mmCIF file of C-alpha atoms in Angstrom:
data_model
loop_
_atom_site.group_PDB
_atom_site.id
_atom_site.type_symbol
_atom_site.label_atom_id
_atom_site.label_comp_id
_atom_site.label_asym_id
_atom_site.label_seq_id
_atom_site.Cartn_x
_atom_site.Cartn_y
_atom_site.Cartn_z
ATOM 1 C CA MET A 1 0.000 0.000 0.000
ATOM 2 C CA PRO A 2 1.645 3.301 -1.096
ATOM 3 C CA ARG A 3 2.025 5.619 1.879
ATOM 4 C CA LEU A 4 3.184 9.202 2.298
ATOM 5 C CA THR A 5 4.183 10.552 5.709
ATOM 6 C CA HIS A 6 4.993 14.167 6.508
ATOM 7 C CA ALA A 7 5.834 15.646 9.942
ATOM 8 C CA PHE A 8 5.578 19.327 10.812
ATOM 9 C CA ASP A 9 5.092 21.535 13.847
ATOM 10 C CA VAL A 10 2.455 24.176 14.461
ATOM 11 C CA ALA A 11 1.562 26.670 17.152
ATOM 12 C CA ALA A 12 -0.553 25.227 19.961
ATOM 13 C CA VAL A 13 -4.085 26.455 20.693
ATOM 14 C CA ASP A 14 -5.629 26.348 24.150
ATOM 15 C CA ARG A 15 -8.660 24.069 24.373
ATOM 16 C CA ASP A 16 -10.726 26.692 26.191
ATOM 17 C CA ALA A 17 -10.089 29.141 23.344
ATOM 18 C CA VAL A 18 -11.465 26.574 20.888
ATOM 19 C CA ALA A 19 -14.616 26.033 22.964
ATOM 20 C CA ARG A 20 -15.212 29.771 23.339
ATOM 21 C CA THR A 21 -14.667 30.284 19.608
ATOM 22 C CA VAL A 22 -17.269 27.644 18.733
ATOM 23 C CA ALA A 23 -19.783 29.227 21.120
ATOM 24 C CA ALA A 24 -19.090 32.676 19.638
ATOM 25 C CA ALA A 25 -19.520 31.312 16.110
ATOM 26 C CA HIS A 26 -22.930 29.966 17.128
ATOM 27 C CA GLU A 27 -23.790 33.443 18.402
ATOM 28 C CA VAL A 28 -22.845 34.974 15.052
ATOM 29 C CA THR A 29 -25.094 32.476 13.266
ATOM 30 C CA ARG A 30 -28.037 33.199 15.579
ATOM 31 C CA SER A 31 -27.576 36.955 15.093
ATOM 32 C CA CYS A 32 -28.108 36.881 11.331
ATOM 33 C CA ARG A 33 -31.065 38.891 10.056
ATOM 34 C CA PHE A 34 -32.662 38.845 6.590
ATOM 35 C CA ASP A 35 -34.517 41.414 4.495
ATOM 36 C CA GLY A 36 -37.936 41.052 2.884
ATOM 37 C CA ARG A 37 -36.524 39.039 -0.023
ATOM 38 C CA GLY A 38 -34.566 36.779 2.284
ATOM 39 C CA TRP A 39 -31.102 38.234 1.631
ATOM 40 C CA LEU A 40 -28.753 38.395 4.589
ATOM 41 C CA LEU A 41 -28.433 41.876 6.060
ATOM 42 C CA THR A 42 -24.831 43.000 6.459
ATOM 43 C CA PRO A 43 -23.329 45.833 8.529
ATOM 44 C CA ASP A 44 -22.780 49.253 6.987
ATOM 45 C CA GLU A 45 -19.525 50.072 5.182
ATOM 46 C CA PRO A 46 -17.700 51.722 8.149
ATOM 47 C CA THR A 47 -18.537 48.754 10.391
ATOM 48 C CA LEU A 48 -17.483 46.260 7.720
ATOM 49 C CA ALA A 49 -14.205 48.106 7.243
ATOM 50 C CA ARG A 50 -13.545 48.062 10.996
ATOM 51 C CA LEU A 51 -14.325 44.339 11.263
ATOM 52 C CA THR A 52 -12.169 43.568 8.239
ATOM 53 C CA ARG A 53 -9.206 45.381 9.784
ATOM 54 C CA ARG A 54 -9.628 43.380 13.000
ATOM 55 C CA ALA A 55 -9.903 40.132 11.021
ATOM 56 C CA GLU A 56 -6.649 40.967 9.250
ATOM 57 C CA GLU A 57 -4.936 41.695 12.570
ATOM 58 C CA LEU A 58 -6.067 38.287 13.859
ATOM 59 C CA GLY A 59 -4.878 36.459 10.748
ATOM 60 C CA LEU A 60 -8.420 35.471 9.755
ATOM 61 C CA VAL A 61 -8.141 37.465 6.524
ATOM 62 C CA ASP A 62 -4.928 37.469 4.512
ATOM 63 C CA ARG A 63 -5.272 40.033 1.749
ATOM 64 C CA GLU A 64 -1.781 39.353 0.402
ATOM 65 C CA ALA A 65 -2.490 35.618 0.158
ATOM 66 C CA ALA A 66 -5.737 36.280 -1.724
ATOM 67 C CA GLU A 67 -3.937 38.543 -4.186
ATOM 68 C CA ARG A 68 -1.190 35.932 -4.597
ATOM 69 C CA ARG A 69 -3.741 33.201 -5.346
ATOM 70 C CA ASP A 70 -5.371 35.469 -7.913
ATOM 71 C CA ARG A 71 -2.006 36.022 -9.622
ATOM 72 C CA GLU A 72 -1.257 32.288 -9.581
ATOM 73 C CA ARG A 73 -4.634 31.453 -11.120
ATOM 74 C CA THR A 74 -4.058 34.023 -13.840
ATOM 75 C CA ALA A 75 -0.591 32.633 -14.542
ATOM 76 C CA GLU A 76 -1.925 29.064 -14.687
ATOM 77 C CA ALA A 77 -4.681 30.094 -17.109
ATOM 78 C CA GLU A 78 -2.136 31.855 -19.308
ATOM 79 C CA ARG A 79 0.185 28.815 -19.316
ATOM 80 C CA ALA A 80 -2.733 26.569 -20.237
ATOM 81 C CA GLY A 81 -3.800 28.918 -23.020
ATOM 82 C CA GLY A 82 -7.187 29.546 -21.440
ATOM 83 C CA ARG A 83 -9.126 32.798 -21.223
ATOM 84 C CA VAL A 84 -8.101 35.007 -18.326
ATOM 85 C CA ARG A 85 -11.054 36.650 -16.583
ATOM 86 C CA THR A 86 -10.992 40.403 -16.396
ATOM 87 C CA ALA A 87 -10.984 42.323 -13.101
ATOM 88 C CA ALA A 88 -14.635 43.266 -13.694
ATOM 89 C CA GLU A 89 -15.571 39.598 -14.137
ATOM 90 C CA ARG A 90 -13.764 38.697 -10.924
ATOM 91 C CA ALA A 91 -15.440 41.513 -8.959
ATOM 92 C CA THR A 92 -18.181 39.380 -7.463
ATOM 93 C CA THR A 93 -19.465 39.005 -3.930
ATOM 94 C CA THR A 94 -20.938 36.050 -2.082
ATOM 95 C CA ALA A 95 -24.395 36.474 -0.542
ATOM 96 C CA LEU A 96 -26.735 34.293 1.526
ATOM 97 C CA GLN A 97 -30.498 34.097 0.957
ATOM 98 C CA LEU A 98 -33.010 32.434 3.254
ATOM 99 C CA GLN A 99 -35.425 30.940 0.740
ATOM 100 C CA THR A 100 -37.830 28.889 2.870
ATOM 101 C CA GLY A 101 -38.524 28.387 6.568
ATOM 102 C CA ARG A 102 -37.387 30.293 9.647
ATOM 103 C CA HIS A 103 -33.747 31.010 10.297
ATOM 104 C CA LEU A 104 -32.047 27.874 11.723
ATOM 105 C CA ALA A 105 -35.337 25.954 11.962
ATOM 106 C CA PRO A 106 -35.236 22.340 10.709
ATOM 107 C CA ARG A 107 -35.757 22.123 6.909
ATOM 108 C CA SER A 108 -35.121 25.827 6.413
ATOM 109 C CA HIS A 109 -33.360 26.265 3.081
ATOM 110 C CA TYR A 110 -30.701 28.799 2.070
ATOM 111 C CA LEU A 111 -28.916 29.708 -1.133
ATOM 112 C CA VAL A 112 -25.278 30.797 -1.193
ATOM 113 C CA ALA A 113 -25.086 32.810 -4.399
ATOM 114 C CA GLU A 114 -22.389 34.666 -6.230
ATOM 115 C CA LEU A 115 -23.510 38.182 -7.158
ATOM 116 C CA SER A 116 -22.169 40.334 -9.951
ATOM 117 C CA ALA A 117 -20.875 43.849 -9.315
ATOM 118 C CA ASP A 118 -24.466 45.019 -9.990
ATOM 119 C CA GLY A 119 -25.881 42.679 -7.339
ATOM 120 C CA VAL A 120 -27.384 40.202 -9.812
ATOM 121 C CA PRO A 121 -27.121 36.477 -8.929
ATOM 122 C CA LEU A 122 -24.951 34.638 -11.436
ATOM 123 C CA GLU A 123 -26.243 31.517 -13.109
ATOM 124 C CA PRO A 124 -24.706 28.270 -11.819
ATOM 125 C CA ARG A 125 -21.469 27.553 -13.668
ATOM 126 C CA TYR A 126 -18.384 25.495 -13.066
ATOM 127 C CA GLU A 127 -15.038 27.263 -13.094
ATOM 128 C CA GLU A 128 -11.883 27.040 -11.059
ATOM 129 C CA GLU A 129 -13.803 28.262 -7.985
ATOM 130 C CA GLY A 130 -16.540 25.630 -8.239
ATOM 131 C CA TRP A 131 -20.260 26.069 -8.643
ATOM 132 C CA SER A 132 -21.527 29.612 -8.172
ATOM 133 C CA SER A 133 -24.626 28.507 -6.245
ATOM 134 C CA THR A 134 -24.841 26.259 -3.210
ATOM 135 C CA GLY A 135 -27.982 25.084 -1.466
ATOM 136 C CA LEU A 136 -27.955 24.642 2.329
ATOM 137 C CA THR A 137 -30.714 22.878 4.276
ATOM 138 C CA VAL A 138 -30.743 22.785 8.066
ATOM 139 C CA THR A 139 -31.557 19.318 9.394
ATOM 140 C CA SER A 140 -30.874 20.042 13.078
ATOM 141 C CA TRP A 141 -29.886 23.052 15.140
ATOM 142 C CA ASP A 142 -29.306 22.283 18.809
ATOM 143 C CA GLU A 143 -26.181 23.934 20.164
ATOM 144 C CA ALA A 144 -26.341 21.758 23.288
ATOM 145 C CA GLY A 145 -26.685 18.668 21.090
ATOM 146 C CA THR A 146 -26.136 18.457 17.350
ATOM 147 C CA CYS A 147 -26.108 21.084 14.603
ATOM 148 C CA ALA A 148 -26.325 19.620 11.100
ATOM 149 C CA LEU A 149 -27.026 20.706 7.556
ATOM 150 C CA GLU A 150 -27.057 19.307 4.043
ATOM 151 C CA TYR A 151 -25.434 21.048 1.086
ATOM 152 C CA ALA A 152 -25.680 20.710 -2.679
ATOM 153 C CA MET A 153 -23.703 22.364 -5.477
ATOM 154 C CA PRO A 154 -25.368 23.631 -7.543
ATOM 155 C CA ASP A 155 -28.550 24.068 -5.540
ATOM 156 C CA SER A 156 -30.898 21.293 -6.651
ATOM 157 C CA VAL A 157 -33.958 21.919 -4.453
ATOM 158 C CA GLY A 158 -37.079 22.044 -6.601
ATOM 159 C CA THR A 159 -35.213 21.193 -9.823
ATOM 160 C CA GLY A 160 -35.278 17.405 -9.696
ATOM 161 C CA GLU A 161 -31.670 17.389 -10.865
ATOM 162 C CA THR A 162 -28.802 15.551 -9.226
ATOM 163 C CA PRO A 163 -26.213 17.954 -7.776
ATOM 164 C CA VAL A 164 -22.625 17.559 -8.859
ATOM 165 C CA THR A 165 -21.402 17.830 -5.257
ATOM 166 C CA SER A 166 -23.497 17.136 -2.171
ATOM 167 C CA GLY A 167 -23.074 16.073 1.408
ATOM 168 C CA THR A 168 -23.590 16.882 5.068
ATOM 169 C CA VAL A 169 -21.878 18.879 7.811
ATOM 170 C CA THR A 170 -22.471 17.858 11.434
ATOM 171 C CA HIS A 171 -21.061 19.282 14.681
ATOM 172 C CA ASP A 172 -22.019 17.978 18.108
ATOM 173 C CA ALA A 173 -21.590 19.315 21.619
ATOM 174 C CA ALA A 174 -18.757 16.828 22.248
ATOM 175 C CA GLY A 175 -16.684 18.696 19.672
ATOM 176 C CA VAL A 176 -16.845 16.211 16.796
ATOM 177 C CA LEU A 177 -17.097 17.740 13.311
ATOM 178 C CA THR A 178 -18.055 15.395 10.471
ATOM 179 C CA VAL A 179 -18.199 16.383 6.802
ATOM 180 C CA THR A 180 -19.368 14.005 4.081
ATOM 181 C CA THR A 181 -19.077 14.631 0.351
ATOM 182 C CA ARG A 182 -20.345 12.897 -2.750
ATOM 183 C CA ILE A 183 -19.193 13.985 -6.204
ATOM 184 C CA GLN A 184 -21.191 12.923 -9.254
ATOM 185 C CA LEU A 185 -19.843 14.456 -12.445
ATOM 186 C CA PRO A 186 -22.179 14.267 -15.463
ATOM 187 C CA GLY A 187 -21.200 12.237 -18.498
ATOM 188 C CA ARG A 188 -20.491 8.688 -19.562
ATOM 189 C CA PHE A 189 -19.050 6.013 -17.259
ATOM 190 C CA PRO A 190 -20.761 7.275 -14.064
ATOM 191 C CA GLY A 191 -18.807 4.834 -11.905
ATOM 192 C CA TRP A 192 -15.583 6.595 -12.837
ATOM 193 C CA ARG A 193 -17.139 10.015 -12.290
ATOM 194 C CA THR A 194 -18.352 9.351 -8.748
ATOM 195 C CA ALA A 195 -16.399 9.681 -5.492
ATOM 196 C CA ASP A 196 -17.335 9.704 -1.814
ATOM 197 C CA GLY A 197 -15.432 11.112 1.134
ATOM 198 C CA THR A 198 -15.763 11.652 4.890
ATOM 199 C CA LEU A 199 -13.721 13.962 7.098
ATOM 200 C CA THR A 200 -13.909 13.655 10.888
ATOM 201 C CA VAL A 201 -12.302 16.109 13.315
ATOM 202 C CA ASP A 202 -12.630 15.085 16.963
ATOM 203 C CA THR A 203 -11.541 17.981 19.184
ATOM 204 C CA GLY A 204 -11.770 15.939 22.382
ATOM 205 C CA ALA A 205 -9.638 13.152 20.901
ATOM 206 C CA TRP A 206 -7.084 15.722 19.714
ATOM 207 C CA TYR A 207 -6.467 17.073 23.207
ATOM 208 C CA ALA A 208 -6.612 13.558 24.675
ATOM 209 C CA ALA A 209 -3.803 12.580 22.312
ATOM 210 C CA LEU A 210 -1.770 15.560 23.515
ATOM 211 C CA ASP A 211 -2.459 14.819 27.197
ATOM 212 C CA ALA A 212 -2.310 11.030 27.270
ATOM 213 C CA GLY A 213 -0.562 10.077 24.046
ATOM 214 C CA THR A 214 -3.479 8.043 22.684
ATOM 215 C CA THR A 215 -2.829 6.523 19.262
ATOM 216 C CA GLU A 216 -6.248 6.810 17.597
ATOM 217 C CA PRO A 217 -5.944 9.643 14.999
ATOM 218 C CA PRO A 218 -8.292 12.497 15.963
ATOM 219 C CA VAL A 219 -8.444 13.843 12.397
ATOM 220 C CA ARG A 220 -9.291 11.304 9.750
ATOM 221 C CA LEU A 221 -10.212 11.437 6.052
ATOM 222 C CA SER A 222 -11.493 8.536 3.974
ATOM 223 C CA ALA A 223 -12.395 8.638 0.294
ATOM 224 C CA THR A 224 -13.545 6.049 -2.216
ATOM 225 C CA HIS A 225 -13.372 6.059 -6.020
ATOM 226 C CA ALA A 226 -13.630 3.347 -8.660
ATOM 227 C CA LEU A 227 -9.835 3.436 -8.996
ATOM 228 C CA ALA A 228 -8.699 3.792 -5.392
ATOM 229 C CA ASP A 229 -9.466 3.907 -1.692
ATOM 230 C CA VAL A 230 -7.791 6.740 0.214
ATOM 231 C CA THR A 231 -7.251 7.122 3.938
ATOM 232 C CA ALA A 232 -5.443 10.024 5.593
ATOM 233 C CA TRP A 233 -5.030 11.139 9.165
ATOM 234 C CA LEU A 234 -3.339 13.621 11.489
ATOM 235 C CA SER A 235 -1.866 12.734 14.875
ATOM 236 C CA PRO A 236 -0.496 15.376 17.330
ATOM 237 C CA ALA A 237 2.130 15.205 20.064
ATOM 238 C CA PRO A 238 3.352 17.954 22.428
ATOM 239 C CA ARG A 239 6.801 19.536 22.057
ATOM 240 C CA THR A 240 9.047 20.814 24.799
ATOM 241 C CA ASP A 241 8.870 24.331 23.348
ATOM 242 C CA GLY A 242 5.059 24.446 23.659
ATOM 243 C CA ARG A 243 4.271 23.843 19.997
ATOM 244 C CA TRP A 244 2.649 20.733 18.553
ATOM 245 C CA ASP A 245 4.319 18.057 16.471
ATOM 246 C CA VAL A 246 1.823 16.771 13.904
ATOM 247 C CA THR A 247 2.268 13.700 11.735
ATOM 248 C CA ALA A 248 0.260 13.518 8.520
ATOM 249 C CA VAL A 249 -0.170 10.149 6.813
ATOM 250 C CA LEU A 250 -1.724 9.374 3.430
ATOM 251 C CA ASP A 251 -2.496 5.763 2.453
ATOM 252 C CA VAL A 252 -3.727 4.983 -1.049
ATOM 253 C CA ARG A 253 -4.854 1.554 -2.223
ATOM 254 C CA GLY A 254 -5.512 1.029 -5.935
ATOM 255 C CA ARG A 255 -8.507 -1.065 -6.985
ATOM 256 C CA GLY A 256 -7.764 -3.729 -9.546
ATOM 257 C CA LEU A 257 -4.671 -4.815 -11.451
ATOM 258 C CA ILE A 258 -4.631 -1.710 -13.648
ATOM 259 C CA ALA A 259 -5.323 0.862 -10.946
ATOM 260 C CA ARG A 260 -2.708 -0.335 -8.460
ATOM 261 C CA PRO A 261 0.396 0.501 -10.524
ATOM 262 C CA LEU A 262 -1.160 3.793 -11.614
ATOM 263 C CA VAL A 263 -1.827 4.775 -8.007
ATOM 264 C CA ALA A 264 1.698 3.742 -7.008
ATOM 265 C CA MET A 265 3.131 5.945 -9.775
ATOM 266 C CA LEU A 266 0.987 8.878 -8.640
ATOM 267 C CA VAL A 267 2.154 8.568 -5.030
ATOM 268 C CA TRP A 268 5.741 8.226 -6.233
ATOM 269 C CA ALA A 269 5.335 11.435 -8.273
ATOM 270 C CA ILE A 270 3.950 13.350 -5.274
ATOM 271 C CA ARG A 271 6.794 12.116 -3.079
ATOM 272 C CA GLY A 272 9.298 13.161 -5.741
ATOM 273 C CA SER A 273 7.689 16.600 -6.006
ATOM 274 C CA PHE A 274 8.049 17.132 -2.229
ATOM 275 C CA ARG A 275 11.682 16.096 -2.307
ATOM 276 C CA GLY A 276 12.415 18.203 -5.372
ATOM 277 C CA GLU A 277 10.909 21.294 -3.778
ATOM 278 C CA GLU A 278 12.991 20.678 -0.661
ATOM 279 C CA ARG A 279 16.221 20.424 -2.679
ATOM 280 C CA ARG A 280 15.461 23.567 -4.672
ATOM 281 C CA ALA A 281 14.614 25.454 -1.461
ATOM 282 C CA ARG A 282 17.986 24.502 0.045
ATOM 283 C CA ARG A 283 19.743 25.726 -3.098
ATOM 284 C CA GLY A 284 17.694 28.932 -3.247
ATOM 285 C CA ARG A 285 16.206 28.053 -6.613
ATOM 286 C CA GLY A 286 12.622 28.232 -7.743
ATOM 287 C CA THR A 287 10.582 27.245 -10.792
ATOM 288 C CA GLY A 288 7.786 29.815 -10.504
ATOM 289 C CA VAL A 289 5.274 26.961 -10.038
ATOM 290 C CA VAL A 290 3.762 26.447 -6.599
ATOM 291 C CA GLY A 291 4.108 22.792 -5.611
ATOM 292 C CA PRO A 292 2.390 20.716 -2.919
ATOM 293 C CA ARG A 293 5.099 21.313 -0.310
ATOM 294 C CA GLU A 294 4.913 25.097 -0.676
ATOM 295 C CA ARG A 295 1.120 24.988 -0.414
ATOM 296 C CA TRP A 296 1.435 22.878 2.723
ATOM 297 C CA ASP A 297 3.966 25.283 4.243
ATOM 298 C CA ARG A 298 1.678 28.218 3.491
ATOM 299 C CA ALA A 299 -1.177 26.446 5.271
ATOM 300 C CA VAL A 300 1.040 25.913 8.322
ATOM 301 C CA ARG A 301 2.044 29.585 8.367
ATOM 302 C CA SER A 302 -1.614 30.612 8.106
ATOM 303 C CA TRP A 303 -2.469 28.326 11.035
ATOM 304 C CA ASP A 304 0.313 29.849 13.122
ATOM 305 C CA ARG A 305 -0.909 33.390 12.444
ATOM 306 C CA VAL A 306 -4.405 32.506 13.649
ATOM 307 C CA ALA A 307 -3.226 30.315 16.541
ATOM 308 C CA HIS A 308 -1.139 33.128 18.044
ATOM 309 C CA GLN A 309 -4.331 35.234 18.237
ATOM 310 C CA ALA A 310 -6.706 32.430 19.256
ATOM 311 C CA ARG A 311 -7.658 33.933 22.627
ATOM 312 C CA ARG A 312 -8.741 37.170 20.953
ATOM 313 C CA ILE A 313 -10.943 35.541 18.322
ATOM 314 C CA PRO A 314 -14.032 34.915 20.534
ATOM 315 C CA ASP A 315 -14.218 38.627 21.433
ATOM 316 C CA PHE A 316 -13.961 39.490 17.748
ATOM 317 C CA LEU A 317 -16.804 37.100 16.928
ATOM 318 C CA HIS A 318 -18.949 38.628 19.694
ATOM 319 C CA ASP A 319 -18.349 41.986 17.995
ATOM 320 C CA VAL A 320 -19.381 40.479 14.654
ATOM 321 C CA ALA A 321 -22.533 39.067 16.235
ATOM 322 C CA ARG A 322 -23.520 42.482 17.578
ATOM 323 C CA ALA A 323 -22.898 44.050 14.170
ATOM 324 C CA MET A 324 -25.007 41.425 12.423
ATOM 325 C CA ALA A 325 -27.859 41.820 14.923
ATOM 326 C CA GLU A 326 -27.833 45.586 14.356
ATOM 327 C CA ALA A 327 -27.618 45.413 10.537
ATOM 328 C CA ARG A 328 -30.336 47.243 8.659
ATOM 329 C CA PRO A 329 -31.365 47.303 4.992
ATOM 330 C CA GLN A 330 -29.079 49.534 2.940
ATOM 331 C CA THR A 331 -30.793 52.492 1.321
#
């Protein structure tokens, strides 16, 4: 079974800060208000600017990273010979509409839509960002028990069509987050165009592993496709300097005599890419192409920025909740 293992260290986050952040996030969700057409009301421009500045200070918003990703996408489109979207085409905003039911009540349905610069919802389309409309349906909302919702991209409620991507998100009071995903791409050979995955993040198990050294991975991902079964997990351990050592493992098992060598070659290529990036970094050389190791390192740096401010995040979210509760229709 081909296996990749990567070890790294990240800044630690106090468990109480995590619990208070989850509670504050629930408060933000409860504070949302909607206008007569169901669109989410947002704070006025001065308040939004103030909140954005605070989010940047806390590492929750990284403007430079967003601009870098935009440049990388443009460069990739140019290398591939594709059409590069203009700034006006990229100037869209994401909005939330409550379409049926009461806010957070079971079976209430929402639409996450991408709006043009003129505030017009864009038709569902598939680009590098994914579908421009996502349907969300609340199945349970009990902050002392379980909060759960279903999602579909594009929104398929009332259409009778099968969504390309669908699944569930569940979070319980014990601190277990579970996300399921099913991808069904249209076209011939549906078995090859379908994949299922489940991600589980167990906060309690994470801190138990740090305190008692338990071996059961607290973060686990499993995915199934006609060609392969994939399992990945993260396991933490404390360091003497107060940070966390985290081991990431990826196991891939090919299905069938043809798939197994192909999967082995893919894993070999990924391993070679990591090693190549490491050698070039030591020599101070670059190719201009962002590889998997650099993307991983960026994710670690982003985590560290947020982790160092973790104790301040709940207060920020309380501020956001107040702003959302006070939001009024823009005139």
